[in-house]
Tab-separated table of C-alpha atoms in Angstrom:
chain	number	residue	atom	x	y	z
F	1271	UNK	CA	16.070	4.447	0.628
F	1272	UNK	CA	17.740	4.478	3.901
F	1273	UNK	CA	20.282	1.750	3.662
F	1274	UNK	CA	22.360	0.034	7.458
F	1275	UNK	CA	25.644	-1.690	6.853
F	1276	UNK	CA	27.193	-3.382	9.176
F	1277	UNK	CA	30.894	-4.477	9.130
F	1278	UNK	CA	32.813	-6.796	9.687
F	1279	UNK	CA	30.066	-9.608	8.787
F	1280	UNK	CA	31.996	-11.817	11.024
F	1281	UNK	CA	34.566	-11.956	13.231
F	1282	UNK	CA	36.326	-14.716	15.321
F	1283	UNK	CA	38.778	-13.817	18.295
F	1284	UNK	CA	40.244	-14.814	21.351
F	1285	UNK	CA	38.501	-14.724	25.008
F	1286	UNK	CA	39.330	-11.894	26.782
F	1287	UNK	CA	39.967	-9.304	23.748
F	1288	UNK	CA	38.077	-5.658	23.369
F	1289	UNK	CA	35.806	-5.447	20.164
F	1290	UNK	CA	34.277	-2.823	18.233
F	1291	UNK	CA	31.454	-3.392	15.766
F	1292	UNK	CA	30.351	-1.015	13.398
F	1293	UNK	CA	26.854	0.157	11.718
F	1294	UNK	CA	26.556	3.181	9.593
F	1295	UNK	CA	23.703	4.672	8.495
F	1296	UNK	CA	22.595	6.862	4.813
F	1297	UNK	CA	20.257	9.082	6.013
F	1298	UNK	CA	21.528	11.164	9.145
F	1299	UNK	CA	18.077	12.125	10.024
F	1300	UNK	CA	18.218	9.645	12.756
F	1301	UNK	CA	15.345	9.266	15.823
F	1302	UNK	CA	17.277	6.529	17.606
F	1303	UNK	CA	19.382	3.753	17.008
F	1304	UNK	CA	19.279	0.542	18.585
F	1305	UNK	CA	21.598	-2.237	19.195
F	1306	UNK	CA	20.324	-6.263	19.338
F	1307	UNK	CA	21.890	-9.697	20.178
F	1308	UNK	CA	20.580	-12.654	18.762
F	1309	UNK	CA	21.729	-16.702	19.475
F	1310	UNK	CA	20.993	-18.998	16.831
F	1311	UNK	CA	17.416	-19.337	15.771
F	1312	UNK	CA	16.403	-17.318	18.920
F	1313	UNK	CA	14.662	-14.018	19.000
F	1314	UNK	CA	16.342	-10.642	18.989
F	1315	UNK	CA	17.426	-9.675	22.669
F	1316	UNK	CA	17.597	-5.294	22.990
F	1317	UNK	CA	21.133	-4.427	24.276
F	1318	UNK	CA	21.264	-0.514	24.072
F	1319	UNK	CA	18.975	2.061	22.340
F	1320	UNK	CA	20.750	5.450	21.912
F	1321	UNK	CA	18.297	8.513	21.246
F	1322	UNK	CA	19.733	11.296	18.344
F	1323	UNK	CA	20.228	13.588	21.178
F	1324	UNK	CA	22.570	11.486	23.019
F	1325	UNK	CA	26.107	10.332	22.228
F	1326	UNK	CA	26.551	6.876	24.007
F	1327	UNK	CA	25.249	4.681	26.314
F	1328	UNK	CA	26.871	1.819	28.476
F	1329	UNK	CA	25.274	-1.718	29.881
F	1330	UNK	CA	27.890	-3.631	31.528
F	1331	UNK	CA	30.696	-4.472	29.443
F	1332	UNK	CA	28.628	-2.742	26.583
F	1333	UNK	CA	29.061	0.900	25.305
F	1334	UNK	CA	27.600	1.952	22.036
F	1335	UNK	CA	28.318	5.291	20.698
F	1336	UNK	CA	26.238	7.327	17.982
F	1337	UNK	CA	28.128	9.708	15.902
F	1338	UNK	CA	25.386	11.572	13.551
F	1339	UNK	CA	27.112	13.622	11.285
F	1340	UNK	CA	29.215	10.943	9.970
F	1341	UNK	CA	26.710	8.342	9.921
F	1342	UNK	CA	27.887	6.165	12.125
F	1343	UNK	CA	27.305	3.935	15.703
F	1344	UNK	CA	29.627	1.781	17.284
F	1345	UNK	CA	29.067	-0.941	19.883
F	1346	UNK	CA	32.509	-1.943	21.828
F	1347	UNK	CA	32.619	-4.796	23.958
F	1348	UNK	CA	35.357	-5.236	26.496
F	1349	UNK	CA	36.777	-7.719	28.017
F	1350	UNK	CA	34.595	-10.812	25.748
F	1351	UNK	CA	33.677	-13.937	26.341
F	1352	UNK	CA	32.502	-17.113	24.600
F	1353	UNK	CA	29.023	-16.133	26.427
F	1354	UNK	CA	28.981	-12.946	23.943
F	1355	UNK	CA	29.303	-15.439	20.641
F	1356	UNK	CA	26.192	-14.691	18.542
F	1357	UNK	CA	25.272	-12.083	16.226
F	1358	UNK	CA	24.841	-8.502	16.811
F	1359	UNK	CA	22.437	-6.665	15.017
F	1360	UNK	CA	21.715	-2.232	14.632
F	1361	UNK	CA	18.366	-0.748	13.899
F	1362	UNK	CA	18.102	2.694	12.505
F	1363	UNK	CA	14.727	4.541	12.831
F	1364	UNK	CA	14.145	7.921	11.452
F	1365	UNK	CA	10.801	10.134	10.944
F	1366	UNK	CA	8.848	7.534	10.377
F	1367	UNK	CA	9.848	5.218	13.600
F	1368	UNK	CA	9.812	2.265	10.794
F	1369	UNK	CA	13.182	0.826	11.884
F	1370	UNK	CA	16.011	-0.195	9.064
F	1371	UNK	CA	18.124	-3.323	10.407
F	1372	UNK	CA	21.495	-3.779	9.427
F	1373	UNK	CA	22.739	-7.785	8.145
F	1374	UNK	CA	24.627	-8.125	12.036
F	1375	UNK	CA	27.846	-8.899	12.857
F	1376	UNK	CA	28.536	-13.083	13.913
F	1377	UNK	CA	30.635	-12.956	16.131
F	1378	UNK	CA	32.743	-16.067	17.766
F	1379	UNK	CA	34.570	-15.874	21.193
F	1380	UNK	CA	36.475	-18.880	21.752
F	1381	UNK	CA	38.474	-20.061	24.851
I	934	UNK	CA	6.908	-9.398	32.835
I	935	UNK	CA	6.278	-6.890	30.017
I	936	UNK	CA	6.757	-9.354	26.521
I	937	UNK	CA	5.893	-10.135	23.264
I	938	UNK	CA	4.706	-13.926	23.010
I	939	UNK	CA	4.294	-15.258	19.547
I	940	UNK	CA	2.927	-19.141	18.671
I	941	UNK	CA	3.395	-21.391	17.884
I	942	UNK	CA	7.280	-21.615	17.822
I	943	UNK	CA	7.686	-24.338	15.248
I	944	UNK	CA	5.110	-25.342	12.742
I	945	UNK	CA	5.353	-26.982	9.500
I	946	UNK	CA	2.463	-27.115	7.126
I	947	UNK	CA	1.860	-28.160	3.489
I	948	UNK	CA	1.500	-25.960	0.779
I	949	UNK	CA	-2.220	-24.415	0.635
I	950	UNK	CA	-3.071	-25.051	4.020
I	951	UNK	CA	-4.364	-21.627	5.877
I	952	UNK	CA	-2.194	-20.737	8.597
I	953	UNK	CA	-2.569	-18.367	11.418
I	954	UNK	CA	1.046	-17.102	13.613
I	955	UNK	CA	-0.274	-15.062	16.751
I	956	UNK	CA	1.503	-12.329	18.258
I	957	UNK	CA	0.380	-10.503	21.512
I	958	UNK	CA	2.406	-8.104	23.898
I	959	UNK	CA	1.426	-6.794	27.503
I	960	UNK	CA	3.071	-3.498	27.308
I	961	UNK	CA	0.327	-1.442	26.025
I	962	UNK	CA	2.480	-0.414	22.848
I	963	UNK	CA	0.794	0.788	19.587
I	964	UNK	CA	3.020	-0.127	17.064
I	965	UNK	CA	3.696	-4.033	16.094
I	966	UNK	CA	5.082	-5.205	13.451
I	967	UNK	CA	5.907	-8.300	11.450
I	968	UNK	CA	9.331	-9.230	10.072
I	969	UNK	CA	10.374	-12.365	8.392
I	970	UNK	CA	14.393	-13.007	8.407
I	971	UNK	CA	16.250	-15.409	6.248
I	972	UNK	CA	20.197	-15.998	5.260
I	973	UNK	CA	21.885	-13.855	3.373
I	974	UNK	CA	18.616	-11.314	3.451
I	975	UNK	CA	18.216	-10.255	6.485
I	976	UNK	CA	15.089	-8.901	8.693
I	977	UNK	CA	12.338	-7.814	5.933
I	978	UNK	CA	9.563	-6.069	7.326
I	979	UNK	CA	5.993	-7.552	6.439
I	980	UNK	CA	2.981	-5.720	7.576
I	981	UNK	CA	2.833	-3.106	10.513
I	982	UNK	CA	0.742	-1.335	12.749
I	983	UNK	CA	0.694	1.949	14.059
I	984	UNK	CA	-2.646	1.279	15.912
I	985	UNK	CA	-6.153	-0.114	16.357
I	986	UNK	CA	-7.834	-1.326	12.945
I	987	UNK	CA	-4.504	0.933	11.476
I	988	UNK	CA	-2.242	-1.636	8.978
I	989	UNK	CA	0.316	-1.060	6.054
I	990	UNK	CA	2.501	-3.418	4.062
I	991	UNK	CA	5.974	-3.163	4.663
I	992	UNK	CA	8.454	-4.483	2.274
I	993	UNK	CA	7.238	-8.190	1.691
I	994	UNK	CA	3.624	-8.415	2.060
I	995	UNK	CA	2.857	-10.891	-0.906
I	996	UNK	CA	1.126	-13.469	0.662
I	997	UNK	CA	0.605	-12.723	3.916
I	998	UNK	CA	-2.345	-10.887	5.727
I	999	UNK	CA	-2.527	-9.068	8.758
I	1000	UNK	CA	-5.377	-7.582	11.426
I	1001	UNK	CA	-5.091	-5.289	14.497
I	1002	UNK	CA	-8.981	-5.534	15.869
I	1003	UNK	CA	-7.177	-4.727	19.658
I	1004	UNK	CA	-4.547	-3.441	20.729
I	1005	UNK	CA	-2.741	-6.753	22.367
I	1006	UNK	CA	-2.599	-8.694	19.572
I	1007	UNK	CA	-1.278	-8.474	15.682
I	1008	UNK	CA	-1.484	-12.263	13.749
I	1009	UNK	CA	0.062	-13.256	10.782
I	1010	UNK	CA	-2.057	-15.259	8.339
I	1011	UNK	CA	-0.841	-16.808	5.473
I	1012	UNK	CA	-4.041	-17.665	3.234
I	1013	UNK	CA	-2.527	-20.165	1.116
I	1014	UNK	CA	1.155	-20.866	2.186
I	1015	UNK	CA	4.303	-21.759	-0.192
I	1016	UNK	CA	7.350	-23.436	0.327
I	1017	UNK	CA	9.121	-19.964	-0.438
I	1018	UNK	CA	7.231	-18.659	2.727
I	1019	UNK	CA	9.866	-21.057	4.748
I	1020	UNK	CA	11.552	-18.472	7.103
I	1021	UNK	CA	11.708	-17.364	10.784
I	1022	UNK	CA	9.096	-14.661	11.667
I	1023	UNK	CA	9.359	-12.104	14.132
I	1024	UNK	CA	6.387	-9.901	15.896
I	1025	UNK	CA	7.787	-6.693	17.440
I	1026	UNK	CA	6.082	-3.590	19.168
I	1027	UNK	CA	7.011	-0.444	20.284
I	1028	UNK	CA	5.547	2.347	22.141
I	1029	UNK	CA	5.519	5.892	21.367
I	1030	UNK	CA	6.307	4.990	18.053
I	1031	UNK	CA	9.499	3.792	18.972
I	1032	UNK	CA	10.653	6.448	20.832
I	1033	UNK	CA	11.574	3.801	23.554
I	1034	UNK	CA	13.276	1.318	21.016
I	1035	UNK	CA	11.653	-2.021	19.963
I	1036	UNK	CA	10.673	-5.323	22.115
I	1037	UNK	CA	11.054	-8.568	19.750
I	1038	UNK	CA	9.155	-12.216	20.490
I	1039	UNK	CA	11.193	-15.121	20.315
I	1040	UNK	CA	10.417	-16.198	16.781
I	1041	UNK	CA	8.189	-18.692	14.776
I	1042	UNK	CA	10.266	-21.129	12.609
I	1043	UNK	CA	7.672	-22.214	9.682
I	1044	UNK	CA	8.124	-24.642	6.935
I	1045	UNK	CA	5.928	-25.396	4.198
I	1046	UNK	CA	6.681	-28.256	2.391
């Protein structure tokens, strides 16, 4: 079964700072992969969806990158801010379009 | 504004009392799906939809029932509801069968005591 891991589980660091969260992925037949925020309790907010033909895609401060062959996305954040404190969660979806969620990444921004 | 609404957003309820979570979205999108999330487990999918009167049980569908008579709307009912049924839900939906990525609503916190 397809499995999404997600590391680090949490991270704390200082305003300002560039971040990279990771998500790989078991089973390289990928359709798309999708990137989430969510605040506490709150629902899931859609950041960035890459298709499997592309190799990145940027929002803002926001670039996630989708390397297939080694099974792996990456969502770098520049420049954070308390504002991006929550947790960030990747969805796989393969053949089916059933996506696979990772456990997120909390992440803390303080002043 | 293209959404997924769900309701209520809080409920508690006592064991054994039927209880129905609605979900509806205004985009027109096929697929909907329920997920339940909970510490240390994650999102675990419940029931989905690819379509119309079209249902399957996703990873944790003890307990829970699901209908798709139109296309709008996908509720949750939970027949006879159990303190281990205490979780956050989530209704999603996705066009094209999620060709164009997945739309979340903002949650329904339940607790049965």
């Amino acid at each position: 079964k397809q499995e999404v891991t997600q590391i680090p589980a949490a991270l704390s660091v200082p305003e300002g700072e560039n971040l990279v969260l990771n998500c790989s992925f078991t089973d390289s037949a990928i359709y798309n992969l999708q990137w989430f925020r969510q605040d506490p309790g709150k629902g899931l907010t859609s950041l960035l969806l890459i298709q499997s033909s592309q190799r990145e895609q940027t929002s803002g401060r926001l670039n996630a990158s989708l390397d297939k062959s080694s099974g792996r996305s990456t969502l770098y954040i520049a420049a954070s801010q308390p504002g991006d404190s929550a947790t960030y969660l990747c969805a796989w979806s393969g053949g089916s379009y059933i996506p696979t969620f990772g456990r997120g990444t909390s992440l803390i921004v303080h002043p | 504004e293209a959404q997924v609404t769900q309701n209520p957003r809080y409920l508690i309820t006592v064991t054994g009392k039927k209880l129905t979570v609605t979900c509806s979205q205004n985009m027109n999108h096929e697929y909907m799906s329920w997920y339940r999330q909970d510490p240390g487990l994650g999102l675990r999918q419940i029931y989905y939809s690819m379509n119309v009167e079209v249902t399957d049980k996703g990873d944790v569908p003890e307990g829970y029932k699901v209908s798709r008579k139109e296309k709008r709307n996908f509720p949750l009912i939970l027949e006879s509801p159990s303190p281990n049924q205490t979780s956050l839900y989530f209704c999603a939906s996705s066009s094209g069968q999620g060709r164009r990525g997945y739309t979340f609503g903002s949650g329904t916190r339940l607790t049965v005591v």
